């Protein structure tokens, strides 16, 4: 694919051959790197360029090479990555190690997954306890040895639980107070039994509230690390490189912890985030294997931070060749969400289903996207890394329209904002691009390529996609 990134020269060259030459090969007016002729280490910390009686440190977020004109800066954080991960390994205050995930809920016509009933099956334990939380204390209402129960809503907004034979275990618990969801806990809870719900298996407990239209909100209360395993299995796959999975684990954990009690809507509904693409995809332990388990355990309790706060660790499937500034996508200027040209993702082009795509629209089809008649001309504005951040339309009747930021993707019905626009011989508009998603933060296919083809570890991957961030260990409040 020919993309806008062809206009940006990213020279990922460390000029090792030049560095290996002896100092005697250069005149006194030239710069020398490691005057003993040794090869540069992997990172630039502690490496100096010497010349003219002065010594200057080489920054770890910049790439240099020697030339006849001296030491040349080839790339920096704005064009070649986020500048590297800070190895601070400090601590960050977190709200809780238990996450509440909305599995089924009702928000709008487009986001309506509430269910008429929910069947729970304790697949490797012995029965259930039923109750509610009073603060942090679990209050028992009933216990059963049955491994299969049914939860239903009532017209009184109560929640009813019946056993396999239809006998009532709990009748009509008021669930209008979201702080007192009916909680169903598999036993013996300490041994972490798995519970089957709607075709998936989950660790943790389940919370239920009755909606006004005789349907249920269903919430999975689960340990953060088990939740992260499930997200990694849904957002990536078990077969992906472990270092890519580690990067995904840190992103998923950070994103989830930042959502705890921060979303007004989610909190009002009794959960922290949803299990769909509006937040992070989560299907319990489906697809979790040895690689994902290892990736999560080896990054356990690690969070991405900036200025002693959790970052908004957004990510997308594929960037097509460049990520984008948060300000140019959603209008939020965040110092750690800075667009970078991504030279790594292309290595996985044969595996990445989003590496190249093409969409053709007639002038009339294009006009219908923005409420105009047939389009005569569309003019894109590109960001500093080559993504489309503005589209200006002129119809054959002289009418105009403008799209900004992420609407250049969503309103247009395109996979990403990394594309070019041409016209074919028939006058149709051809959109040729790559990538899938909002283009902010980590690219999942970029992480895959970095780990598989460049042998980069998760710290390098995270430091490339997020600018000026560090890793911190969570400490509960």
Tab-separated table of C-alpha atoms in Angstrom:
chain	number	residue	atom	x	y	z
A	1	UNK	CA	0.000	0.000	0.000
A	2	UNK	CA	1.204	3.495	-0.791
A	3	UNK	CA	0.516	5.539	2.295
A	4	UNK	CA	1.211	9.044	3.502
A	5	UNK	CA	4.124	7.741	5.515
A	6	UNK	CA	6.165	7.568	2.309
A	7	UNK	CA	6.578	11.323	2.741
A	8	UNK	CA	8.244	10.912	6.101
A	9	UNK	CA	11.780	9.581	6.142
A	10	UNK	CA	12.304	7.480	9.223
A	11	UNK	CA	15.856	6.170	9.112
A	12	UNK	CA	16.079	3.452	11.722
A	13	UNK	CA	19.823	3.167	11.270
A	14	UNK	CA	22.345	3.297	14.035
A	15	UNK	CA	25.259	3.461	11.594
A	16	UNK	CA	27.013	0.565	13.297
A	17	UNK	CA	29.543	0.357	10.517
A	18	UNK	CA	30.545	3.962	11.091
A	19	UNK	CA	30.657	3.503	14.836
A	20	UNK	CA	33.009	0.559	14.509
A	21	UNK	CA	35.662	2.627	12.753
A	22	UNK	CA	38.538	3.770	14.880
A	23	UNK	CA	38.741	7.328	16.142
A	24	UNK	CA	41.815	7.901	13.991
A	25	UNK	CA	39.677	7.722	10.875
A	26	UNK	CA	38.149	11.125	11.641
A	27	UNK	CA	39.605	14.593	11.829
A	28	UNK	CA	39.693	16.544	15.081
A	29	UNK	CA	36.741	18.633	13.936
A	30	UNK	CA	34.546	15.547	13.573
A	31	UNK	CA	32.430	13.813	16.229
A	32	UNK	CA	33.241	10.386	17.537
A	33	UNK	CA	30.914	7.856	19.134
A	34	UNK	CA	32.599	5.386	21.517
A	35	UNK	CA	36.117	6.378	20.607
A	36	UNK	CA	37.487	2.880	21.305
A	37	UNK	CA	35.623	1.617	18.239
A	38	UNK	CA	33.105	-0.483	20.155
A	39	UNK	CA	29.540	-0.976	18.972
A	40	UNK	CA	26.831	1.045	20.681
A	41	UNK	CA	24.837	-0.751	23.376
A	42	UNK	CA	21.139	-1.416	22.877
A	43	UNK	CA	20.113	1.777	24.657
A	44	UNK	CA	21.795	5.180	24.497
A	45	UNK	CA	21.905	5.890	28.224
A	46	UNK	CA	25.470	6.689	29.206
A	47	UNK	CA	26.732	7.027	25.615
A	48	UNK	CA	28.403	10.275	24.602
A	49	UNK	CA	29.434	12.024	21.418
A	50	UNK	CA	32.837	13.710	21.803
A	51	UNK	CA	34.355	16.437	19.689
A	52	UNK	CA	35.788	19.943	19.803
A	53	UNK	CA	36.645	19.545	23.466
A	54	UNK	CA	33.040	18.945	24.442
A	55	UNK	CA	30.994	15.869	25.295
A	56	UNK	CA	27.249	15.606	24.737
A	57	UNK	CA	25.006	12.759	25.906
A	58	UNK	CA	22.965	10.832	23.366
A	59	UNK	CA	19.336	10.819	24.444
A	60	UNK	CA	17.568	7.459	24.638
A	61	UNK	CA	14.570	8.788	22.696
A	62	UNK	CA	16.620	9.904	19.705
A	63	UNK	CA	18.526	8.162	16.921
A	64	UNK	CA	21.845	9.516	15.630
A	65	UNK	CA	24.363	8.679	12.924
A	66	UNK	CA	27.752	10.099	11.953
A	67	UNK	CA	28.134	11.916	8.669
A	68	UNK	CA	30.712	14.186	7.065
A	69	UNK	CA	28.899	17.107	8.644
A	70	UNK	CA	29.102	15.673	12.143
A	71	UNK	CA	26.582	13.977	14.387
A	72	UNK	CA	23.136	13.945	12.785
A	73	UNK	CA	19.793	13.487	14.514
A	74	UNK	CA	17.776	11.047	12.415
A	75	UNK	CA	14.593	10.526	14.409
A	76	UNK	CA	12.858	11.577	17.567
A	77	UNK	CA	9.762	10.875	19.593
A	78	UNK	CA	7.419	12.636	17.170
A	79	UNK	CA	8.454	10.565	14.196
A	80	UNK	CA	9.939	7.371	15.504
A	81	UNK	CA	8.298	6.437	18.778
A	82	UNK	CA	7.258	7.686	22.158
A	83	UNK	CA	10.759	8.120	23.516
A	84	UNK	CA	11.094	4.923	25.508
A	85	UNK	CA	9.553	3.675	28.713
A	86	UNK	CA	10.774	5.243	31.926
A	87	UNK	CA	12.150	2.498	34.155
A	88	UNK	CA	10.783	4.112	37.296
A	89	UNK	CA	9.064	1.008	38.768
A	90	UNK	CA	7.460	3.140	41.466
A	91	UNK	CA	3.991	2.725	42.957
A	92	UNK	CA	0.567	4.113	42.108
A	93	UNK	CA	-2.541	4.191	44.276
A	94	UNK	CA	-5.355	2.025	42.878
A	95	UNK	CA	-8.952	1.699	43.993
A	96	UNK	CA	-9.336	-2.064	44.143
A	97	UNK	CA	-8.065	-5.375	42.802
A	98	UNK	CA	-11.616	-6.497	42.014
A	99	UNK	CA	-13.205	-5.307	38.782
A	100	UNK	CA	-16.949	-5.268	38.068
A	101	UNK	CA	-17.661	-6.087	34.430
A	102	UNK	CA	-21.055	-5.495	32.840
A	103	UNK	CA	-21.695	-8.645	30.800
A	104	UNK	CA	-25.312	-7.853	29.903
A	105	UNK	CA	-26.858	-4.424	30.402
A	106	UNK	CA	-29.154	-1.821	28.850
A	107	UNK	CA	-27.960	1.659	27.942
A	108	UNK	CA	-29.552	2.622	24.631
A	109	UNK	CA	-31.176	1.003	21.619
A	110	UNK	CA	-27.711	0.429	20.162
A	111	UNK	CA	-26.291	-0.843	23.446
A	112	UNK	CA	-29.003	-3.128	24.758
A	113	UNK	CA	-27.927	-6.587	25.882
A	114	UNK	CA	-30.066	-7.111	28.983
A	115	UNK	CA	-31.336	-10.701	29.301
A	116	UNK	CA	-34.676	-12.222	30.327
A	117	UNK	CA	-32.966	-14.797	32.540
A	118	UNK	CA	-29.506	-16.068	33.375
A	119	UNK	CA	-28.462	-19.676	33.972
A	120	UNK	CA	-25.371	-20.233	36.123
A	121	UNK	CA	-23.594	-23.559	36.434
A	122	UNK	CA	-20.794	-24.232	38.895
A	123	UNK	CA	-18.644	-26.411	36.641
A	124	UNK	CA	-16.012	-27.569	39.132
A	125	UNK	CA	-17.231	-26.619	42.601
A	126	UNK	CA	-20.155	-27.397	44.888
A	127	UNK	CA	-23.199	-25.154	44.813
A	128	UNK	CA	-23.677	-21.424	45.384
A	129	UNK	CA	-24.028	-18.866	48.127
A	130	UNK	CA	-26.510	-16.042	47.540
A	131	UNK	CA	-26.465	-12.644	49.192
A	132	UNK	CA	-25.347	-9.049	48.779
A	133	UNK	CA	-22.517	-6.729	49.784
A	134	UNK	CA	-22.826	-4.322	52.687
A	135	UNK	CA	-19.733	-2.246	52.056
A	136	UNK	CA	-16.956	-4.821	51.745
A	137	UNK	CA	-18.796	-7.452	53.783
A	138	UNK	CA	-20.710	-10.234	52.043
A	139	UNK	CA	-24.117	-10.801	53.664
A	140	UNK	CA	-25.426	-14.360	53.199
A	141	UNK	CA	-29.102	-14.812	52.364
A	142	UNK	CA	-29.157	-18.435	51.217
A	143	UNK	CA	-26.969	-21.356	50.214
A	144	UNK	CA	-27.619	-24.298	47.915
A	145	UNK	CA	-25.785	-27.456	46.949
A	146	UNK	CA	-27.252	-27.270	43.470
A	147	UNK	CA	-24.689	-26.582	40.771
A	148	UNK	CA	-27.220	-25.161	38.309
A	149	UNK	CA	-29.488	-22.232	39.145
A	150	UNK	CA	-31.673	-19.797	37.206
A	151	UNK	CA	-31.912	-16.060	37.918
A	152	UNK	CA	-34.949	-14.083	36.702
A	153	UNK	CA	-36.330	-10.570	37.147
A	154	UNK	CA	-39.760	-9.832	38.574
A	155	UNK	CA	-42.350	-7.177	37.821
A	156	UNK	CA	-41.580	-5.653	41.221
A	157	UNK	CA	-37.955	-5.035	40.110
A	158	UNK	CA	-36.996	-7.909	42.377
A	159	UNK	CA	-34.547	-10.681	41.501
A	160	UNK	CA	-35.631	-14.320	41.869
A	161	UNK	CA	-33.381	-17.386	42.042
A	162	UNK	CA	-34.645	-20.915	41.438
A	163	UNK	CA	-32.965	-24.310	41.477
A	164	UNK	CA	-32.912	-26.958	38.772
A	165	UNK	CA	-36.288	-28.349	39.862
A	166	UNK	CA	-37.869	-24.894	39.934
A	167	UNK	CA	-37.823	-24.464	43.701
A	168	UNK	CA	-37.451	-20.860	44.795
A	169	UNK	CA	-34.182	-20.096	46.591
A	170	UNK	CA	-34.487	-16.319	46.777
A	171	UNK	CA	-37.707	-14.466	46.096
A	172	UNK	CA	-37.938	-10.840	45.101
A	173	UNK	CA	-34.806	-9.213	46.487
A	174	UNK	CA	-35.069	-5.497	45.715
A	175	UNK	CA	-32.286	-4.620	43.256
A	176	UNK	CA	-33.141	-0.982	42.551
A	177	UNK	CA	-30.307	0.033	44.874
A	178	UNK	CA	-27.269	-0.755	42.695
A	179	UNK	CA	-25.053	-0.952	45.777
A	180	UNK	CA	-27.085	-4.016	46.797
A	181	UNK	CA	-27.083	-6.135	43.675
A	182	UNK	CA	-28.050	-9.724	44.332
A	183	UNK	CA	-24.731	-11.582	44.411
A	184	UNK	CA	-24.335	-15.238	43.459
A	185	UNK	CA	-21.043	-16.745	44.612
A	186	UNK	CA	-19.807	-20.199	43.479
A	187	UNK	CA	-18.564	-22.431	46.284
A	188	UNK	CA	-16.076	-23.235	47.622
A	189	UNK	CA	-15.198	-19.646	46.705
A	190	UNK	CA	-11.647	-19.793	48.078
A	191	UNK	CA	-10.711	-22.533	45.593
A	192	UNK	CA	-11.633	-20.323	42.606
A	193	UNK	CA	-14.293	-22.493	40.971
A	194	UNK	CA	-15.409	-21.593	37.458
A	195	UNK	CA	-18.980	-20.669	36.620
A	196	UNK	CA	-20.579	-21.131	33.223
A	197	UNK	CA	-22.780	-18.267	32.021
A	198	UNK	CA	-24.156	-17.805	28.482
A	199	UNK	CA	-21.602	-20.142	26.934
A	200	UNK	CA	-18.511	-18.727	28.638
A	201	UNK	CA	-16.769	-19.681	31.876
A	202	UNK	CA	-15.790	-17.093	34.457
A	203	UNK	CA	-13.900	-16.730	37.693
A	204	UNK	CA	-15.462	-14.674	40.463
A	205	UNK	CA	-18.995	-13.779	41.486
A	206	UNK	CA	-22.069	-12.604	39.610
A	207	UNK	CA	-24.267	-9.617	40.392
A	208	UNK	CA	-27.856	-9.216	39.178
A	209	UNK	CA	-30.274	-6.299	38.989
A	210	UNK	CA	-33.754	-6.263	37.460
A	211	UNK	CA	-34.440	-3.710	34.738
A	212	UNK	CA	-37.832	-2.053	34.361
A	213	UNK	CA	-38.677	-4.083	31.242
A	214	UNK	CA	-38.332	-7.482	32.954
A	215	UNK	CA	-34.750	-8.074	31.945
A	216	UNK	CA	-31.534	-8.429	33.904
A	217	UNK	CA	-28.273	-6.590	34.183
A	218	UNK	CA	-25.561	-9.215	34.748
A	219	UNK	CA	-22.205	-8.268	36.291
A	220	UNK	CA	-19.080	-10.388	36.798
A	221	UNK	CA	-17.116	-9.395	39.929
A	222	UNK	CA	-13.655	-10.777	39.263
A	223	UNK	CA	-10.051	-10.442	40.373
A	224	UNK	CA	-8.168	-7.982	38.164
A	225	UNK	CA	-5.551	-10.476	36.971
A	226	UNK	CA	-8.146	-13.071	35.929
A	227	UNK	CA	-10.011	-10.308	34.131
A	228	UNK	CA	-6.845	-9.243	32.297
A	229	UNK	CA	-6.258	-12.831	31.169
A	230	UNK	CA	-9.714	-12.846	29.633
A	231	UNK	CA	-9.166	-9.532	27.875
A	232	UNK	CA	-5.839	-10.685	26.416
A	233	UNK	CA	-7.511	-13.818	25.053
A	234	UNK	CA	-10.283	-11.753	23.463
A	235	UNK	CA	-8.252	-8.784	22.225
A	236	UNK	CA	-5.289	-10.874	21.035
A	237	UNK	CA	-4.911	-14.658	20.915
A	238	UNK	CA	-2.990	-17.325	22.819
A	239	UNK	CA	-0.714	-17.952	19.818
A	240	UNK	CA	0.684	-14.404	19.741
A	241	UNK	CA	4.218	-13.636	21.017
A	242	UNK	CA	4.449	-13.424	24.791
A	243	UNK	CA	5.996	-9.935	24.756
A	244	UNK	CA	3.071	-8.613	22.703
A	245	UNK	CA	0.687	-10.279	25.161
A	246	UNK	CA	2.548	-8.651	28.051
A	247	UNK	CA	2.109	-5.227	26.453
A	248	UNK	CA	-1.588	-5.961	25.979
A	249	UNK	CA	-1.886	-7.097	29.599
A	250	UNK	CA	-0.426	-3.856	30.951
A	251	UNK	CA	-2.686	-1.786	28.684
A	252	UNK	CA	-5.797	-3.777	29.608
A	253	UNK	CA	-5.036	-3.580	33.333
A	254	UNK	CA	-4.339	0.154	33.201
A	255	UNK	CA	-7.432	0.905	31.147
A	256	UNK	CA	-9.647	-1.124	33.486
A	257	UNK	CA	-8.266	0.322	36.719
A	258	UNK	CA	-8.692	3.848	35.379
A	259	UNK	CA	-12.357	3.049	34.701
A	260	UNK	CA	-13.051	1.948	38.281
A	261	UNK	CA	-15.620	4.389	39.652
A	262	UNK	CA	-14.672	6.949	36.981
A	263	UNK	CA	-17.573	6.467	34.551
A	264	UNK	CA	-20.765	8.133	35.793
A	265	UNK	CA	-22.987	5.868	33.695
A	266	UNK	CA	-21.163	2.633	34.513
A	267	UNK	CA	-21.029	3.424	38.222
A	268	UNK	CA	-24.752	4.239	38.283
A	269	UNK	CA	-25.437	0.849	36.721
A	270	UNK	CA	-23.354	-0.982	39.293
A	271	UNK	CA	-20.278	-1.901	37.269
A	272	UNK	CA	-16.958	-0.375	36.229
A	273	UNK	CA	-16.815	-1.158	32.520
A	274	UNK	CA	-18.459	-3.351	29.900
A	275	UNK	CA	-17.352	-6.602	28.290
A	276	UNK	CA	-17.808	-5.393	24.707
A	277	UNK	CA	-15.954	-3.171	22.240
A	278	UNK	CA	-17.246	-0.035	23.939
A	279	UNK	CA	-14.647	-0.796	26.625
A	280	UNK	CA	-12.587	-4.001	26.306
A	281	UNK	CA	-13.742	-7.354	24.952
A	282	UNK	CA	-13.954	-9.949	27.733
A	283	UNK	CA	-15.374	-13.467	27.478
A	284	UNK	CA	-14.209	-14.983	30.729
A	285	UNK	CA	-11.406	-17.512	30.372
A	286	UNK	CA	-12.248	-18.466	26.772
A	287	UNK	CA	-8.974	-18.836	24.864
A	288	UNK	CA	-6.715	-18.427	27.919
A	289	UNK	CA	-3.689	-20.713	27.765
A	290	UNK	CA	-0.081	-20.951	28.876
A	291	UNK	CA	1.195	-17.914	26.956
A	292	UNK	CA	-1.513	-15.557	28.185
A	293	UNK	CA	-1.232	-16.811	31.759
A	294	UNK	CA	2.521	-16.255	31.673
A	295	UNK	CA	2.154	-12.776	30.160
A	296	UNK	CA	-0.273	-11.681	32.860
A	297	UNK	CA	1.636	-13.203	35.771
A	298	UNK	CA	4.962	-11.730	34.621
A	299	UNK	CA	3.413	-8.241	34.476
A	300	UNK	CA	1.170	-8.691	37.513
A	301	UNK	CA	0.018	-5.429	39.103
A	302	UNK	CA	1.967	-3.271	36.618
A	303	UNK	CA	0.316	-0.070	35.389
A	304	UNK	CA	1.218	2.614	32.868
A	305	UNK	CA	1.558	6.000	34.547
A	306	UNK	CA	2.306	9.605	33.684
A	307	UNK	CA	2.814	12.329	36.286
A	308	UNK	CA	1.882	9.904	39.070
A	309	UNK	CA	-1.487	9.066	37.519
A	310	UNK	CA	-2.860	6.177	35.483
A	311	UNK	CA	-2.912	6.935	31.778
A	312	UNK	CA	-5.851	6.366	29.463
A	313	UNK	CA	-4.237	3.292	27.890
A	314	UNK	CA	-6.345	3.163	24.739
A	315	UNK	CA	-5.273	0.892	21.903
A	316	UNK	CA	-6.493	-0.229	18.497
A	317	UNK	CA	-6.123	-3.271	16.282
A	318	UNK	CA	-3.852	-1.722	13.655
A	319	UNK	CA	-2.499	1.767	12.943
A	320	UNK	CA	-1.763	1.263	9.226
A	321	UNK	CA	1.626	2.936	9.584
A	322	UNK	CA	1.131	5.710	12.136
A	323	UNK	CA	-0.712	6.356	15.383
A	324	UNK	CA	-2.277	9.758	16.056
A	325	UNK	CA	-2.408	12.515	18.660
A	326	UNK	CA	-5.355	12.146	21.003
A	327	UNK	CA	-6.271	15.765	20.278
A	328	UNK	CA	-6.658	14.949	16.577
A	329	UNK	CA	-8.927	11.960	17.259
A	330	UNK	CA	-11.209	12.730	20.210
A	331	UNK	CA	-10.216	16.332	20.880
A	332	UNK	CA	-8.335	15.592	24.114
A	333	UNK	CA	-4.738	16.785	24.226
A	334	UNK	CA	-2.851	14.234	26.336
A	335	UNK	CA	0.925	14.388	26.553
A	336	UNK	CA	1.291	10.603	26.353
A	337	UNK	CA	-1.009	10.116	23.336
A	338	UNK	CA	1.220	11.578	20.635
A	339	UNK	CA	1.120	10.275	17.081
A	340	UNK	CA	4.176	8.327	15.954
A	341	UNK	CA	5.179	6.869	12.617
A	342	UNK	CA	5.202	3.094	13.025
A	343	UNK	CA	7.871	1.343	10.939
A	344	UNK	CA	7.296	-2.012	12.668
A	345	UNK	CA	3.705	-2.987	11.870
A	346	UNK	CA	4.401	-3.505	8.158
A	347	UNK	CA	6.523	-6.567	8.964
A	348	UNK	CA	3.297	-8.412	9.800
A	349	UNK	CA	1.438	-7.303	6.663
A	350	UNK	CA	0.859	-10.859	5.458
A	351	UNK	CA	-0.780	-11.801	8.771
A	352	UNK	CA	-2.578	-8.529	9.484
A	353	UNK	CA	-6.008	-8.528	7.788
A	354	UNK	CA	-6.109	-4.734	8.079
A	355	UNK	CA	-2.716	-3.961	6.534
A	356	UNK	CA	-4.342	-2.773	3.305
A	357	UNK	CA	-7.892	-1.944	2.339
A	358	UNK	CA	-9.706	-0.050	-0.377
A	359	UNK	CA	-13.179	1.503	-0.484
A	360	UNK	CA	-14.731	3.024	-3.604
A	361	UNK	CA	-17.660	5.462	-3.494
A	362	UNK	CA	-19.573	7.187	-6.254
A	363	UNK	CA	-19.962	10.984	-5.934
A	364	UNK	CA	-23.566	10.429	-4.837
A	365	UNK	CA	-22.608	7.812	-2.232
A	366	UNK	CA	-19.927	10.085	-0.847
A	367	UNK	CA	-22.319	13.020	-0.694
A	368	UNK	CA	-24.855	10.984	1.247
A	369	UNK	CA	-22.264	10.457	3.991
A	370	UNK	CA	-22.253	14.182	4.781
A	371	UNK	CA	-25.780	15.196	3.791
A	372	UNK	CA	-24.902	16.712	0.423
A	373	UNK	CA	-25.626	15.968	-3.188
A	374	UNK	CA	-23.012	14.364	-5.472
A	375	UNK	CA	-19.503	15.409	-4.457
A	376	UNK	CA	-17.299	17.262	-6.891
A	377	UNK	CA	-14.238	17.587	-4.689
A	378	UNK	CA	-12.996	16.329	-1.327
A	379	UNK	CA	-9.837	17.765	0.210
A	380	UNK	CA	-8.075	15.946	3.064
A	381	UNK	CA	-5.857	17.558	5.678
A	382	UNK	CA	-3.117	15.317	7.026
A	383	UNK	CA	-1.504	15.392	10.452
A	384	UNK	CA	2.221	15.506	11.115
A	385	UNK	CA	2.370	11.702	10.864
A	386	UNK	CA	0.196	11.313	7.779
A	387	UNK	CA	-3.273	10.557	9.120
A	388	UNK	CA	-6.446	12.238	7.885
A	389	UNK	CA	-7.734	14.697	10.499
A	390	UNK	CA	-9.971	16.892	8.338
A	391	UNK	CA	-12.089	16.405	5.216
A	392	UNK	CA	-13.621	19.290	3.257
A	393	UNK	CA	-16.357	18.485	0.738
A	394	UNK	CA	-17.753	20.513	-2.145
A	395	UNK	CA	-20.815	19.212	-3.987
A	396	UNK	CA	-21.615	19.708	-7.658
A	397	UNK	CA	-24.180	22.268	-6.502
A	398	UNK	CA	-21.574	24.259	-4.560
A	399	UNK	CA	-22.653	23.108	-1.097
A	400	UNK	CA	-19.922	22.394	1.446
A	401	UNK	CA	-19.387	20.198	4.487
A	402	UNK	CA	-16.486	19.444	6.817
A	403	UNK	CA	-15.567	16.439	8.935
A	404	UNK	CA	-13.033	16.637	11.754
A	405	UNK	CA	-11.006	14.156	13.771
A	406	UNK	CA	-12.383	10.650	14.195
A	407	UNK	CA	-15.454	11.468	12.120
A	408	UNK	CA	-13.101	11.190	9.133
A	409	UNK	CA	-13.281	7.476	9.925
A	410	UNK	CA	-16.647	6.853	11.558
A	411	UNK	CA	-18.901	9.042	9.413
A	412	UNK	CA	-17.122	7.832	6.306
A	413	UNK	CA	-17.515	4.195	7.313
A	414	UNK	CA	-13.777	3.553	6.923
A	415	UNK	CA	-11.539	1.307	9.004
A	416	UNK	CA	-9.050	3.977	10.122
A	417	UNK	CA	-7.854	7.535	9.476
A	418	UNK	CA	-4.719	6.340	7.694
A	419	UNK	CA	-5.666	6.639	4.029
A	420	UNK	CA	-5.318	8.514	0.738
A	421	UNK	CA	-8.046	9.674	-1.621
A	422	UNK	CA	-7.887	9.429	-5.405
A	423	UNK	CA	-10.414	9.369	-8.246
A	424	UNK	CA	-10.658	6.637	-10.842
A	425	UNK	CA	-11.380	7.052	-14.543
A	426	UNK	CA	-15.126	6.870	-13.890
A	427	UNK	CA	-14.984	9.739	-11.404
A	428	UNK	CA	-15.493	7.560	-8.343
A	429	UNK	CA	-13.617	8.384	-5.153
A	430	UNK	CA	-11.177	5.687	-4.043
A	431	UNK	CA	-10.031	5.503	-0.412
A	432	UNK	CA	-6.868	3.420	-0.065
A	433	UNK	CA	-5.506	2.861	3.400
A	434	UNK	CA	-4.468	0.570	6.200
A	435	UNK	CA	-5.267	-0.007	9.837
A	436	UNK	CA	-8.361	-0.625	11.926
A	437	UNK	CA	-9.595	1.473	14.813
A	438	UNK	CA	-9.052	4.949	16.222
A	439	UNK	CA	-5.246	5.015	15.725
A	440	UNK	CA	-4.440	6.069	19.293
A	441	UNK	CA	-1.945	4.367	21.562
A	442	UNK	CA	-0.743	0.816	21.100
A	443	UNK	CA	-1.298	-0.969	17.802
A	444	UNK	CA	-1.999	-4.621	18.525
A	445	UNK	CA	-0.602	-5.754	15.173
A	446	UNK	CA	2.328	-3.397	15.656
A	447	UNK	CA	3.056	-5.025	19.017
A	448	UNK	CA	2.803	-8.426	17.331
A	449	UNK	CA	5.332	-7.403	14.673
A	450	UNK	CA	7.717	-5.832	17.199
A	451	UNK	CA	7.762	-8.968	19.332
A	452	UNK	CA	7.882	-11.531	16.532
A	453	UNK	CA	10.085	-9.914	13.897
A	454	UNK	CA	12.181	-7.417	15.889
A	455	UNK	CA	12.426	-9.312	19.210
A	456	UNK	CA	11.347	-6.258	21.201
A	457	UNK	CA	10.171	-6.727	24.763
A	458	UNK	CA	6.968	-5.328	26.209
A	459	UNK	CA	8.693	-2.364	27.822
A	460	UNK	CA	10.070	-1.261	24.465
A	461	UNK	CA	6.666	-1.752	22.835
A	462	UNK	CA	4.855	0.325	25.450
A	463	UNK	CA	7.512	3.042	25.397
A	464	UNK	CA	7.187	3.304	21.637
A	465	UNK	CA	3.429	3.807	21.535
A	466	UNK	CA	2.980	5.972	24.656
A	467	UNK	CA	5.107	9.092	25.137
A	468	UNK	CA	6.748	9.882	28.470
A	469	UNK	CA	5.188	7.061	30.466
A	470	UNK	CA	6.522	4.715	33.108
A	471	UNK	CA	5.586	1.452	34.794
A	472	UNK	CA	4.309	1.559	38.359
A	473	UNK	CA	3.079	-1.115	40.751
A	474	UNK	CA	-0.441	-0.750	42.102
A	475	UNK	CA	-1.011	-0.230	45.830
A	476	UNK	CA	-4.633	-0.454	47.014
A	477	UNK	CA	-6.075	2.540	48.803
